PDB file of C-alpha atoms in Angstrom:
ATOM      1  CA  MET A 263     -10.539 -47.932  90.980  1.00  0.00           C
ATOM      2  CA  LYS A 264     -13.046 -45.227  91.859  1.00  0.00           C
ATOM      3  CA  LYS A 265     -16.496 -46.223  92.998  1.00  0.00           C
ATOM      4  CA  LEU A 266     -19.714 -44.259  93.267  1.00  0.00           C
ATOM      5  CA  TYR A 267     -21.218 -43.305  96.606  1.00  0.00           C
ATOM      6  CA  GLY A 268     -23.657 -40.907  98.224  1.00  0.00           C
ATOM      7  CA  THR A 269     -25.886 -38.945  95.869  1.00  0.00           C
ATOM      8  CA  VAL A 270     -25.023 -39.393  92.212  1.00  0.00           C
ATOM      9  CA  VAL A 271     -26.871 -36.904  90.016  1.00  0.00           C
ATOM     10  CA  PRO A 272     -28.112 -37.998  86.560  1.00  0.00           C
ATOM     11  CA  ILE A 273     -28.327 -34.493  85.183  1.00  0.00           C
ATOM     12  CA  VAL A 274     -30.829 -33.266  82.622  1.00  0.00           C
ATOM     13  CA  THR A 275     -29.633 -32.162  79.201  1.00  0.00           C
ATOM     14  CA  PRO A 276     -30.508 -28.472  78.706  1.00  0.00           C
ATOM     15  CA  PHE A 277     -31.647 -27.287  75.271  1.00  0.00           C
ATOM     16  CA  ASP A 278     -31.797 -23.761  73.893  1.00  0.00           C
ATOM     17  CA  GLU A 279     -34.667 -22.172  71.963  1.00  0.00           C
ATOM     18  CA  SER A 280     -33.557 -23.840  68.732  1.00  0.00           C
ATOM     19  CA  GLY A 281     -33.371 -27.291  70.327  1.00  0.00           C
ATOM     20  CA  LYS A 282     -29.577 -27.473  70.452  1.00  0.00           C
ATOM     21  CA  ILE A 283     -27.536 -28.340  73.531  1.00  0.00           C
ATOM     22  CA  ASP A 284     -27.429 -25.282  75.781  1.00  0.00           C
ATOM     23  CA  VAL A 285     -23.767 -25.426  76.786  1.00  0.00           C
ATOM     24  CA  GLY A 286     -24.001 -22.399  79.085  1.00  0.00           C
ATOM     25  CA  SER A 287     -26.855 -23.866  81.116  1.00  0.00           C
ATOM     26  CA  LEU A 288     -25.084 -27.216  81.226  1.00  0.00           C
ATOM     27  CA  LYS A 289     -22.035 -25.555  82.777  1.00  0.00           C
ATOM     28  CA  ASN A 290     -24.280 -23.773  85.292  1.00  0.00           C
ATOM     29  CA  LEU A 291     -25.891 -27.067  86.232  1.00  0.00           C
ATOM     30  CA  ALA A 292     -22.559 -28.821  86.762  1.00  0.00           C
ATOM     31  CA  GLU A 293     -21.380 -25.943  88.946  1.00  0.00           C
ATOM     32  CA  TYR A 294     -24.619 -26.021  90.939  1.00  0.00           C
ATOM     33  CA  ILE A 295     -24.238 -29.744  91.674  1.00  0.00           C
ATOM     34  CA  ILE A 296     -20.696 -29.219  92.943  1.00  0.00           C
ATOM     35  CA  GLU A 297     -21.635 -26.215  95.089  1.00  0.00           C
ATOM     36  CA  SER A 298     -24.578 -28.163  96.546  1.00  0.00           C
ATOM     37  CA  GLY A 299     -22.228 -30.711  98.065  1.00  0.00           C
ATOM     38  CA  LEU A 300     -23.423 -33.750  96.111  1.00  0.00           C
ATOM     39  CA  GLN A 301     -21.007 -36.526  95.274  1.00  0.00           C
ATOM     40  CA  CYS A 302     -20.979 -37.239  91.526  1.00  0.00           C
ATOM     41  CA  ILE A 303     -22.377 -36.111  88.171  1.00  0.00           C
ATOM     42  CA  TYR A 304     -23.810 -38.721  85.794  1.00  0.00           C
ATOM     43  CA  PRO A 305     -24.499 -37.232  82.331  1.00  0.00           C
ATOM     44  CA  CYS A 306     -26.453 -38.870  79.502  1.00  0.00           C
ATOM     45  CA  GLY A 307     -28.542 -41.173  81.641  1.00  0.00           C
ATOM     46  CA  THR A 308     -32.291 -41.678  81.380  1.00  0.00           C
ATOM     47  CA  THR A 309     -32.896 -38.268  82.974  1.00  0.00           C
ATOM     48  CA  GLY A 310     -30.506 -36.787  80.406  1.00  0.00           C
ATOM     49  CA  GLU A 311     -32.786 -37.984  77.557  1.00  0.00           C
ATOM     50  CA  MET A 312     -29.991 -40.214  76.292  1.00  0.00           C
ATOM     51  CA  CYS A 313     -32.062 -42.017  73.656  1.00  0.00           C
ATOM     52  CA  LEU A 314     -33.088 -38.690  72.124  1.00  0.00           C
ATOM     53  CA  LEU A 315     -29.532 -37.397  71.689  1.00  0.00           C
ATOM     54  CA  SER A 316     -27.217 -38.050  68.762  1.00  0.00           C
ATOM     55  CA  GLU A 317     -23.793 -39.570  69.353  1.00  0.00           C
ATOM     56  CA  ASP A 318     -22.170 -36.193  68.738  1.00  0.00           C
ATOM     57  CA  GLU A 319     -24.540 -34.490  71.186  1.00  0.00           C
ATOM     58  CA  ARG A 320     -23.746 -37.045  73.855  1.00  0.00           C
ATOM     59  CA  LYS A 321     -20.045 -36.468  73.337  1.00  0.00           C
ATOM     60  CA  LEU A 322     -20.560 -32.701  73.608  1.00  0.00           C
ATOM     61  CA  VAL A 323     -22.459 -33.091  76.887  1.00  0.00           C
ATOM     62  CA  VAL A 324     -19.756 -35.299  78.416  1.00  0.00           C
ATOM     63  CA  GLU A 325     -16.916 -33.071  77.222  1.00  0.00           C
ATOM     64  CA  THR A 326     -18.623 -29.952  78.587  1.00  0.00           C
ATOM     65  CA  VAL A 327     -19.292 -31.504  81.992  1.00  0.00           C
ATOM     66  CA  VAL A 328     -15.790 -32.957  82.372  1.00  0.00           C
ATOM     67  CA  ARG A 329     -14.161 -29.614  81.514  1.00  0.00           C
ATOM     68  CA  GLN A 330     -16.437 -27.681  83.868  1.00  0.00           C
ATOM     69  CA  VAL A 331     -16.045 -30.084  86.779  1.00  0.00           C
ATOM     70  CA  ASN A 332     -12.262 -30.217  86.346  1.00  0.00           C
ATOM     71  CA  HIS A 333     -11.722 -33.131  88.761  1.00  0.00           C
ATOM     72  CA  ARG A 334     -13.570 -31.506  91.686  1.00  0.00           C
ATOM     73  CA  ILE A 335     -16.014 -34.419  91.928  1.00  0.00           C
ATOM     74  CA  PRO A 336     -16.234 -37.627  89.888  1.00  0.00           C
ATOM     75  CA  VAL A 337     -17.976 -37.717  86.504  1.00  0.00           C
ATOM     76  CA  PHE A 338     -19.331 -41.087  85.356  1.00  0.00           C
ATOM     77  CA  ALA A 339     -20.895 -40.960  81.880  1.00  0.00           C
ATOM     78  CA  GLN A 340     -23.768 -43.250  80.945  1.00  0.00           C
ATOM     79  CA  VAL A 341     -22.712 -44.713  77.584  1.00  0.00           C
ATOM     80  CA  GLY A 342     -25.326 -47.378  76.844  1.00  0.00           C
ATOM     81  CA  ALA A 343     -26.931 -46.810  73.441  1.00  0.00           C
ATOM     82  CA  MET A 344     -29.160 -48.466  70.857  1.00  0.00           C
ATOM     83  CA  THR A 345     -26.237 -50.338  69.289  1.00  0.00           C
ATOM     84  CA  GLU A 346     -23.221 -52.029  70.819  1.00  0.00           C
ATOM     85  CA  LYS A 347     -20.962 -50.236  68.338  1.00  0.00           C
ATOM     86  CA  GLU A 348     -22.159 -46.833  69.584  1.00  0.00           C
ATOM     87  CA  THR A 349     -21.917 -47.989  73.206  1.00  0.00           C
ATOM     88  CA  VAL A 350     -18.264 -48.957  72.713  1.00  0.00           C
ATOM     89  CA  GLU A 351     -17.517 -45.698  70.899  1.00  0.00           C
ATOM     90  CA  LEU A 352     -19.051 -43.657  73.723  1.00  0.00           C
ATOM     91  CA  ALA A 353     -17.204 -45.744  76.325  1.00  0.00           C
ATOM     92  CA  ARG A 354     -13.868 -45.088  74.639  1.00  0.00           C
ATOM     93  CA  HIS A 355     -14.760 -41.421  74.283  1.00  0.00           C
ATOM     94  CA  ALA A 356     -15.440 -41.245  78.030  1.00  0.00           C
ATOM     95  CA  VAL A 357     -11.952 -42.600  78.707  1.00  0.00           C
ATOM     96  CA  LYS A 358     -10.362 -40.165  76.247  1.00  0.00           C
ATOM     97  CA  THR A 359     -12.333 -37.202  77.631  1.00  0.00           C
ATOM     98  CA  GLY A 360     -11.249 -37.822  81.214  1.00  0.00           C
ATOM     99  CA  CYS A 361     -14.326 -39.320  82.850  1.00  0.00           C
ATOM    100  CA  ASP A 362     -13.772 -41.197  86.088  1.00  0.00           C
ATOM    101  CA  GLY A 363     -15.870 -44.133  84.938  1.00  0.00           C
ATOM    102  CA  ILE A 364     -18.962 -45.155  82.990  1.00  0.00           C
ATOM    103  CA  GLY A 365     -22.411 -46.606  83.493  1.00  0.00           C
ATOM    104  CA  VAL A 366     -23.809 -48.970  80.855  1.00  0.00           C
ATOM    105  CA  VAL A 367     -27.524 -49.597  80.574  1.00  0.00           C
ATOM    106  CA  THR A 368     -28.647 -52.991  79.306  1.00  0.00           C
ATOM    107  CA  PRO A 369     -29.476 -53.295  75.600  1.00  0.00           C
ATOM    108  CA  ILE A 370     -32.968 -51.898  75.139  1.00  0.00           C
ATOM    109  CA  TYR A 371     -36.174 -52.742  73.247  1.00  0.00           C
ATOM    110  CA  PHE A 372     -35.069 -56.178  71.940  1.00  0.00           C
ATOM    111  CA  GLN A 373     -35.096 -58.956  74.512  1.00  0.00           C
ATOM    112  CA  ILE A 374     -31.667 -60.468  75.179  1.00  0.00           C
ATOM    113  CA  SER A 375     -30.883 -63.746  76.960  1.00  0.00           C
ATOM    114  CA  ASP A 376     -28.733 -63.843  80.077  1.00  0.00           C
ATOM    115  CA  ARG A 377     -25.882 -65.275  77.981  1.00  0.00           C
ATOM    116  CA  GLY A 378     -26.278 -62.400  75.539  1.00  0.00           C
ATOM    117  CA  LEU A 379     -26.189 -59.862  78.383  1.00  0.00           C
ATOM    118  CA  VAL A 380     -23.022 -61.393  79.817  1.00  0.00           C
ATOM    119  CA  ASP A 381     -21.311 -61.341  76.417  1.00  0.00           C
ATOM    120  CA  PHE A 382     -22.409 -57.731  75.840  1.00  0.00           C
ATOM    121  CA  TYR A 383     -21.056 -56.463  79.144  1.00  0.00           C
ATOM    122  CA  VAL A 384     -17.795 -58.365  78.803  1.00  0.00           C
ATOM    123  CA  ARG A 385     -17.185 -56.890  75.347  1.00  0.00           C
ATOM    124  CA  VAL A 386     -17.951 -53.338  76.529  1.00  0.00           C
ATOM    125  CA  ALA A 387     -15.804 -53.680  79.672  1.00  0.00           C
ATOM    126  CA  GLN A 388     -12.927 -55.065  77.633  1.00  0.00           C
ATOM    127  CA  SER A 389     -13.139 -52.158  75.174  1.00  0.00           C
ATOM    128  CA  VAL A 390     -11.800 -49.766  77.833  1.00  0.00           C
ATOM    129  CA  PRO A 391      -8.669 -50.019  80.028  1.00  0.00           C
ATOM    130  CA  SER A 392      -8.757 -52.764  82.632  1.00  0.00           C
ATOM    131  CA  ASP A 393      -8.480 -50.185  85.425  1.00  0.00           C
ATOM    132  CA  PHE A 394     -11.332 -47.991  84.153  1.00  0.00           C
ATOM    133  CA  PRO A 395     -14.462 -48.414  86.342  1.00  0.00           C
ATOM    134  CA  VAL A 396     -17.638 -49.756  84.731  1.00  0.00           C
ATOM    135  CA  TYR A 397     -21.069 -49.841  86.372  1.00  0.00           C
ATOM    136  CA  LEU A 398     -23.916 -52.012  85.136  1.00  0.00           C
ATOM    137  CA  TYR A 399     -27.225 -50.179  84.844  1.00  0.00           C
ATOM    138  CA  GLY A 400     -30.489 -52.063  85.154  1.00  0.00           C
ATOM    139  CA  ILE A 401     -33.826 -50.377  84.535  1.00  0.00           C
ATOM    140  CA  PRO A 402     -36.079 -53.210  83.303  1.00  0.00           C
ATOM    141  CA  GLN A 403     -39.270 -51.164  83.365  1.00  0.00           C
ATOM    142  CA  ASN A 404     -37.800 -48.995  80.569  1.00  0.00           C
ATOM    143  CA  ALA A 405     -35.223 -51.199  78.861  1.00  0.00           C
ATOM    144  CA  VAL A 406     -37.102 -54.560  78.782  1.00  0.00           C
ATOM    145  CA  ASN A 407     -33.949 -56.468  79.768  1.00  0.00           C
ATOM    146  CA  ASP A 408     -33.185 -57.085  83.431  1.00  0.00           C
ATOM    147  CA  ILE A 409     -29.932 -57.957  85.191  1.00  0.00           C
ATOM    148  CA  SER A 410     -30.033 -61.047  87.378  1.00  0.00           C
ATOM    149  CA  PHE A 411     -27.695 -61.797  90.250  1.00  0.00           C
ATOM    150  CA  GLN A 412     -26.107 -64.539  88.147  1.00  0.00           C
ATOM    151  CA  VAL A 413     -25.393 -62.169  85.237  1.00  0.00           C
ATOM    152  CA  ALA A 414     -23.883 -59.515  87.491  1.00  0.00           C
ATOM    153  CA  GLN A 415     -21.809 -62.091  89.344  1.00  0.00           C
ATOM    154  CA  GLU A 416     -20.391 -63.614  86.169  1.00  0.00           C
ATOM    155  CA  VAL A 417     -19.460 -60.351  84.454  1.00  0.00           C
ATOM    156  CA  ALA A 418     -17.865 -59.026  87.651  1.00  0.00           C
ATOM    157  CA  ALA A 419     -15.798 -62.210  87.917  1.00  0.00           C
ATOM    158  CA  ARG A 420     -14.667 -62.016  84.300  1.00  0.00           C
ATOM    159  CA  CYS A 421     -14.000 -58.257  84.198  1.00  0.00           C
ATOM    160  CA  PRO A 422     -12.324 -56.744  87.287  1.00  0.00           C
ATOM    161  CA  ASN A 423     -13.207 -53.241  86.073  1.00  0.00           C
ATOM    162  CA  ILE A 424     -16.934 -53.995  86.447  1.00  0.00           C
ATOM    163  CA  VAL A 425     -17.061 -52.703  90.006  1.00  0.00           C
ATOM    164  CA  GLY A 426     -20.744 -52.126  90.687  1.00  0.00           C
ATOM    165  CA  MET A 427     -24.198 -51.326  89.430  1.00  0.00           C
ATOM    166  CA  LYS A 428     -27.050 -48.905  89.493  1.00  0.00           C
ATOM    167  CA  TYR A 429     -30.336 -50.765  89.839  1.00  0.00           C
ATOM    168  CA  SER A 430     -33.451 -48.745  89.122  1.00  0.00           C
ATOM    169  CA  TYR A 431     -36.166 -51.218  90.051  1.00  0.00           C
ATOM    170  CA  PRO A 432     -37.507 -51.233  93.639  1.00  0.00           C
ATOM    171  CA  ASP A 433     -36.557 -54.806  94.553  1.00  0.00           C
ATOM    172  CA  MET A 434     -34.768 -54.817  97.914  1.00  0.00           C
ATOM    173  CA  THR A 435     -34.119 -58.549  97.791  1.00  0.00           C
ATOM    174  CA  ARG A 436     -32.261 -58.319  94.507  1.00  0.00           C
ATOM    175  CA  LEU A 437     -30.410 -55.189  95.591  1.00  0.00           C
ATOM    176  CA  GLN A 438     -29.104 -57.054  98.645  1.00  0.00           C
ATOM    177  CA  GLU A 439     -28.155 -60.047  96.497  1.00  0.00           C
ATOM    178  CA  PHE A 440     -25.992 -57.798  94.338  1.00  0.00           C
ATOM    179  CA  MET A 441     -24.161 -56.651  97.481  1.00  0.00           C
ATOM    180  CA  LEU A 442     -22.846 -60.225  97.944  1.00  0.00           C
ATOM    181  CA  ILE A 443     -20.807 -60.157  94.720  1.00  0.00           C
ATOM    182  CA  ASN A 444     -17.006 -60.186  94.934  1.00  0.00           C
ATOM    183  CA  GLN A 445     -16.915 -61.004  98.622  1.00  0.00           C
ATOM    184  CA  GLU A 446     -19.375 -58.181  99.333  1.00  0.00           C
ATOM    185  CA  THR A 447     -17.203 -55.511  97.686  1.00  0.00           C
ATOM    186  CA  PHE A 448     -19.534 -54.942  94.703  1.00  0.00           C
ATOM    187  CA  SER A 449     -20.815 -51.365  94.715  1.00  0.00           C
ATOM    188  CA  VAL A 450     -24.612 -51.075  94.622  1.00  0.00           C
ATOM    189  CA  LEU A 451     -26.615 -47.878  94.159  1.00  0.00           C
ATOM    190  CA  VAL A 452     -30.378 -47.618  93.941  1.00  0.00           C
ATOM    191  CA  GLY A 453     -32.414 -45.671  91.406  1.00  0.00           C
ATOM    192  CA  PRO A 454     -35.775 -45.344  93.212  1.00  0.00           C
ATOM    193  CA  ASP A 455     -35.229 -42.408  95.567  1.00  0.00           C
ATOM    194  CA  HIS A 456     -37.491 -43.642  98.339  1.00  0.00           C
ATOM    195  CA  LEU A 457     -35.039 -46.497  98.985  1.00  0.00           C
ATOM    196  CA  PHE A 458     -31.965 -44.293  99.508  1.00  0.00           C
ATOM    197  CA  GLN A 459     -31.872 -44.619 103.290  1.00  0.00           C
ATOM    198  CA  ALA A 460     -32.944 -48.264 103.270  1.00  0.00           C
ATOM    199  CA  VAL A 461     -30.339 -49.378 100.743  1.00  0.00           C
ATOM    200  CA  VAL A 462     -27.501 -47.606 102.539  1.00  0.00           C
ATOM    201  CA  ALA A 463     -28.653 -49.105 105.843  1.00  0.00           C
ATOM    202  CA  ALA A 464     -28.568 -52.526 104.191  1.00  0.00           C
ATOM    203  CA  GLY A 465     -24.984 -52.006 103.010  1.00  0.00           C
ATOM    204  CA  GLY A 466     -25.406 -50.210  99.709  1.00  0.00           C
ATOM    205  CA  ASP A 467     -23.436 -47.176  98.572  1.00  0.00           C
ATOM    206  CA  GLY A 468     -26.039 -44.569  97.705  1.00  0.00           C
ATOM    207  CA  VAL A 469     -28.641 -43.333  95.251  1.00  0.00           C
ATOM    208  CA  VAL A 470     -28.693 -42.126  91.644  1.00  0.00           C
ATOM    209  CA  SER A 471     -31.292 -39.371  91.850  1.00  0.00           C
ATOM    210  CA  GLY A 472     -32.673 -36.932  89.321  1.00  0.00           C
ATOM    211  CA  ASN A 473     -34.811 -35.419  92.058  1.00  0.00           C
ATOM    212  CA  ALA A 474     -31.602 -34.380  93.829  1.00  0.00           C
ATOM    213  CA  MET A 475     -31.095 -31.656  91.209  1.00  0.00           C
ATOM    214  CA  VAL A 476     -34.122 -29.856  92.635  1.00  0.00           C
ATOM    215  CA  LEU A 477     -33.797 -31.027  96.245  1.00  0.00           C
ATOM    216  CA  ALA A 478     -30.019 -30.927  96.644  1.00  0.00           C
ATOM    217  CA  GLU A 479     -30.155 -29.658 100.242  1.00  0.00           C
ATOM    218  CA  HIS A 480     -32.176 -32.667 101.353  1.00  0.00           C
ATOM    219  CA  TYR A 481     -29.983 -35.259  99.663  1.00  0.00           C
ATOM    220  CA  ARG A 482     -26.821 -33.664 101.019  1.00  0.00           C
ATOM    221  CA  GLU A 483     -28.222 -33.854 104.550  1.00  0.00           C
ATOM    222  CA  ILE A 484     -29.539 -37.416 104.191  1.00  0.00           C
ATOM    223  CA  TRP A 485     -26.072 -38.568 103.176  1.00  0.00           C
ATOM    224  CA  LYS A 486     -24.446 -36.600 105.981  1.00  0.00           C
ATOM    225  CA  ALA A 487     -26.815 -38.193 108.511  1.00  0.00           C
ATOM    226  CA  LEU A 488     -26.235 -41.675 107.113  1.00  0.00           C
ATOM    227  CA  GLN A 489     -22.474 -41.218 107.291  1.00  0.00           C
ATOM    228  CA  ALA A 490     -22.794 -40.121 110.922  1.00  0.00           C
ATOM    229  CA  GLY A 491     -25.088 -43.023 111.817  1.00  0.00           C
ATOM    230  CA  GLU A 492     -27.911 -40.609 112.634  1.00  0.00           C
ATOM    231  CA  TRP A 493     -30.613 -42.938 111.366  1.00  0.00           C
ATOM    232  CA  ASP A 494     -33.570 -41.053 112.844  1.00  0.00           C
ATOM    233  CA  VAL A 495     -32.477 -37.818 111.172  1.00  0.00           C
ATOM    234  CA  ALA A 496     -31.948 -39.587 107.846  1.00  0.00           C
ATOM    235  CA  ARG A 497     -35.376 -41.199 108.102  1.00  0.00           C
ATOM    236  CA  LYS A 498     -37.132 -37.879 108.751  1.00  0.00           C
ATOM    237  CA  ILE A 499     -35.468 -36.160 105.805  1.00  0.00           C
ATOM    238  CA  GLN A 500     -36.093 -39.195 103.588  1.00  0.00           C
ATOM    239  CA  ARG A 501     -39.811 -39.074 104.352  1.00  0.00           C
ATOM    240  CA  ARG A 502     -39.964 -35.380 103.474  1.00  0.00           C
ATOM    241  CA  THR A 503     -38.189 -35.963 100.161  1.00  0.00           C
ATOM    242  CA  ASN A 504     -40.667 -38.744  99.385  1.00  0.00           C
ATOM    243  CA  VAL A 505     -43.512 -36.205  99.566  1.00  0.00           C
ATOM    244  CA  LEU A 506     -41.665 -33.660  97.413  1.00  0.00           C
ATOM    245  CA  ASN A 507     -40.516 -36.294  94.914  1.00  0.00           C
ATOM    246  CA  ARG A 508     -44.085 -37.474  94.436  1.00  0.00           C
ATOM    247  CA  ILE A 509     -45.025 -33.999  93.236  1.00  0.00           C
ATOM    248  CA  LEU A 510     -42.004 -33.755  90.948  1.00  0.00           C
ATOM    249  CA  CYS A 511     -42.754 -37.127  89.379  1.00  0.00           C
ATOM    250  CA  GLU A 512     -46.550 -36.828  88.994  1.00  0.00           C
ATOM    251  CA  LYS A 513     -46.439 -36.078  85.266  1.00  0.00           C
ATOM    252  CA  ASN A 514     -43.207 -35.813  83.266  1.00  0.00           C
ATOM    253  CA  ASN A 515     -40.474 -35.797  85.870  1.00  0.00           C
ATOM    254  CA  ILE A 516     -37.763 -34.692  83.412  1.00  0.00           C
ATOM    255  CA  SER A 517     -39.817 -31.690  82.360  1.00  0.00           C
ATOM    256  CA  ALA A 518     -40.577 -30.944  86.025  1.00  0.00           C
ATOM    257  CA  TYR A 519     -36.877 -30.964  86.885  1.00  0.00           C
ATOM    258  CA  LYS A 520     -36.161 -28.525  84.076  1.00  0.00           C
ATOM    259  CA  VAL A 521     -38.989 -26.205  85.113  1.00  0.00           C
ATOM    260  CA  MET A 522     -37.716 -26.067  88.686  1.00  0.00           C
ATOM    261  CA  LEU A 523     -34.099 -25.607  87.578  1.00  0.00           C
ATOM    262  CA  ARG A 524     -35.184 -22.749  85.337  1.00  0.00           C
ATOM    263  CA  GLU A 525     -37.061 -21.314  88.311  1.00  0.00           C
ATOM    264  CA  LYS A 526     -33.820 -21.454  90.297  1.00  0.00           C
ATOM    265  CA  GLY A 527     -32.014 -19.578  87.508  1.00  0.00           C
ATOM    266  CA  ILE A 528     -29.757 -22.494  86.604  1.00  0.00           C
ATOM    267  CA  LEU A 529     -31.269 -23.295  83.192  1.00  0.00           C
ATOM    268  CA  CYS A 530     -32.370 -20.727  80.621  1.00  0.00           C
ATOM    269  CA  PHE A 531     -35.122 -22.924  79.169  1.00  0.00           C
ATOM    270  CA  ALA A 532     -37.156 -25.903  80.345  1.00  0.00           C
ATOM    271  CA  ALA A 533     -37.830 -27.684  77.051  1.00  0.00           C
ATOM    272  CA  VAL A 534     -37.562 -31.441  76.680  1.00  0.00           C
ATOM    273  CA  ARG A 535     -37.025 -33.102  73.325  1.00  0.00           C
ATOM    274  CA  ALA A 536     -39.971 -34.600  71.444  1.00  0.00           C
ATOM    275  CA  PRO A 537     -41.650 -37.005  71.736  1.00  0.00           C
ATOM    276  CA  LEU A 538     -41.290 -36.200  75.454  1.00  0.00           C
ATOM    277  CA  GLU A 539     -43.899 -33.655  76.495  1.00  0.00           C
ATOM    278  CA  ASN A 540     -43.284 -30.287  78.089  1.00  0.00           C
ATOM    279  CA  LEU A 541     -45.462 -29.262  80.991  1.00  0.00           C
ATOM    280  CA  SER A 542     -48.131 -26.778  80.000  1.00  0.00           C
ATOM    281  CA  VAL A 543     -48.018 -23.219  81.364  1.00  0.00           C
ATOM    282  CA  GLU A 544     -50.752 -24.158  83.824  1.00  0.00           C
ATOM    283  CA  GLU A 545     -48.927 -27.321  84.909  1.00  0.00           C
ATOM    284  CA  GLU A 546     -45.702 -25.373  85.388  1.00  0.00           C
ATOM    285  CA  ARG A 547     -47.477 -22.789  87.538  1.00  0.00           C
ATOM    286  CA  ASP A 548     -49.163 -25.505  89.614  1.00  0.00           C
ATOM    287  CA  LEU A 549     -45.865 -27.359  90.142  1.00  0.00           C
ATOM    288  CA  ILE A 550     -44.009 -24.249  91.285  1.00  0.00           C
ATOM    289  CA  GLU A 551     -46.828 -23.163  93.591  1.00  0.00           C
ATOM    290  CA  ARG A 552     -47.153 -26.572  95.243  1.00  0.00           C
ATOM    291  CA  MET A 553     -43.413 -26.854  95.817  1.00  0.00           C
ATOM    292  CA  ARG A 554     -43.282 -23.359  97.277  1.00  0.00           C
ATOM    293  CA  GLU A 555     -46.257 -24.064  99.536  1.00  0.00           C
ATOM    294  CA  LEU A 556     -44.264 -26.954 101.005  1.00  0.00           C
ATOM    295  CA  ASP A 557     -41.234 -24.682 101.449  1.00  0.00           C
ATOM    296  CA  TYR A 558     -39.345 -27.257  99.404  1.00  0.00           C
ATOM    297  CA  THR A 559     -35.809 -26.009 100.103  1.00  0.00           C
ATOM    298  CA  ARG A 560     -36.249 -26.258 103.883  1.00  0.00           C
ATOM    299  CA  VAL A 561     -34.548 -29.297 105.366  1.00  0.00           C
ATOM    300  CA  ILE A 562     -35.979 -30.834 108.524  1.00  0.00           C
ATOM    301  CA  GLY A 563     -34.040 -33.074 110.861  1.00  0.00           C
TER     302      GLY A 563
END
């Protein structure tokens, strides 16, 4: 079964002037990720405003990306939703559409026990073919529910297609615990970008990074350096991305990504969906100027 590695990009969902999915910009974005040399596209995640999209919109996004990518790099769709029924429907749709695998965020808002989380993940994993890769997705600061080592270990033992997880909380101890699952074959990727180099050095498989849409050159070179064992080079580039990422994430990071992607000519519009807030004209101008002042596309190493 396929596993994620390197830089996995949780792409934004572009909207047009009327607030509908901008299919043309979405195709441009998918093409840009491929041409940038990054390893995987991950639609309908947190960065893709998943909770603000209808089921039909999420299906349209996944279908568009899969067709555009056409097997050139893996596509793993994030299918976790407000209800288990919708999660299962989106998981089955991902299989039917031709995705290479799925990510499944924990149930959100309502607190679930560890037993409830295990049962949820087993049911979702068993709703798709036994050889279709499933990644757990933990982001407790947003979703309320967290994934413990014990939960991940049990679901991985019960469902062979649960092959790894994306963990978006900066806890290195827990990240390394996850790496012990299934005789240390469990795939672990980190969400917080500043831990990319550290997690890979500790035995992890990569990062799931929205910032990589704007800073693709840097993430490509970090991964290249890590693969070559050039730890000093990777560390230098990582530290530069940390500075740039801090600027991108100061206010609304999703809006900032869209502004910079519009600036690059990849998206037509930079709107996010309410109740998320767009950057003001002044904030957009300040963001672009500060990134340019730092010569943000220049990779050091």
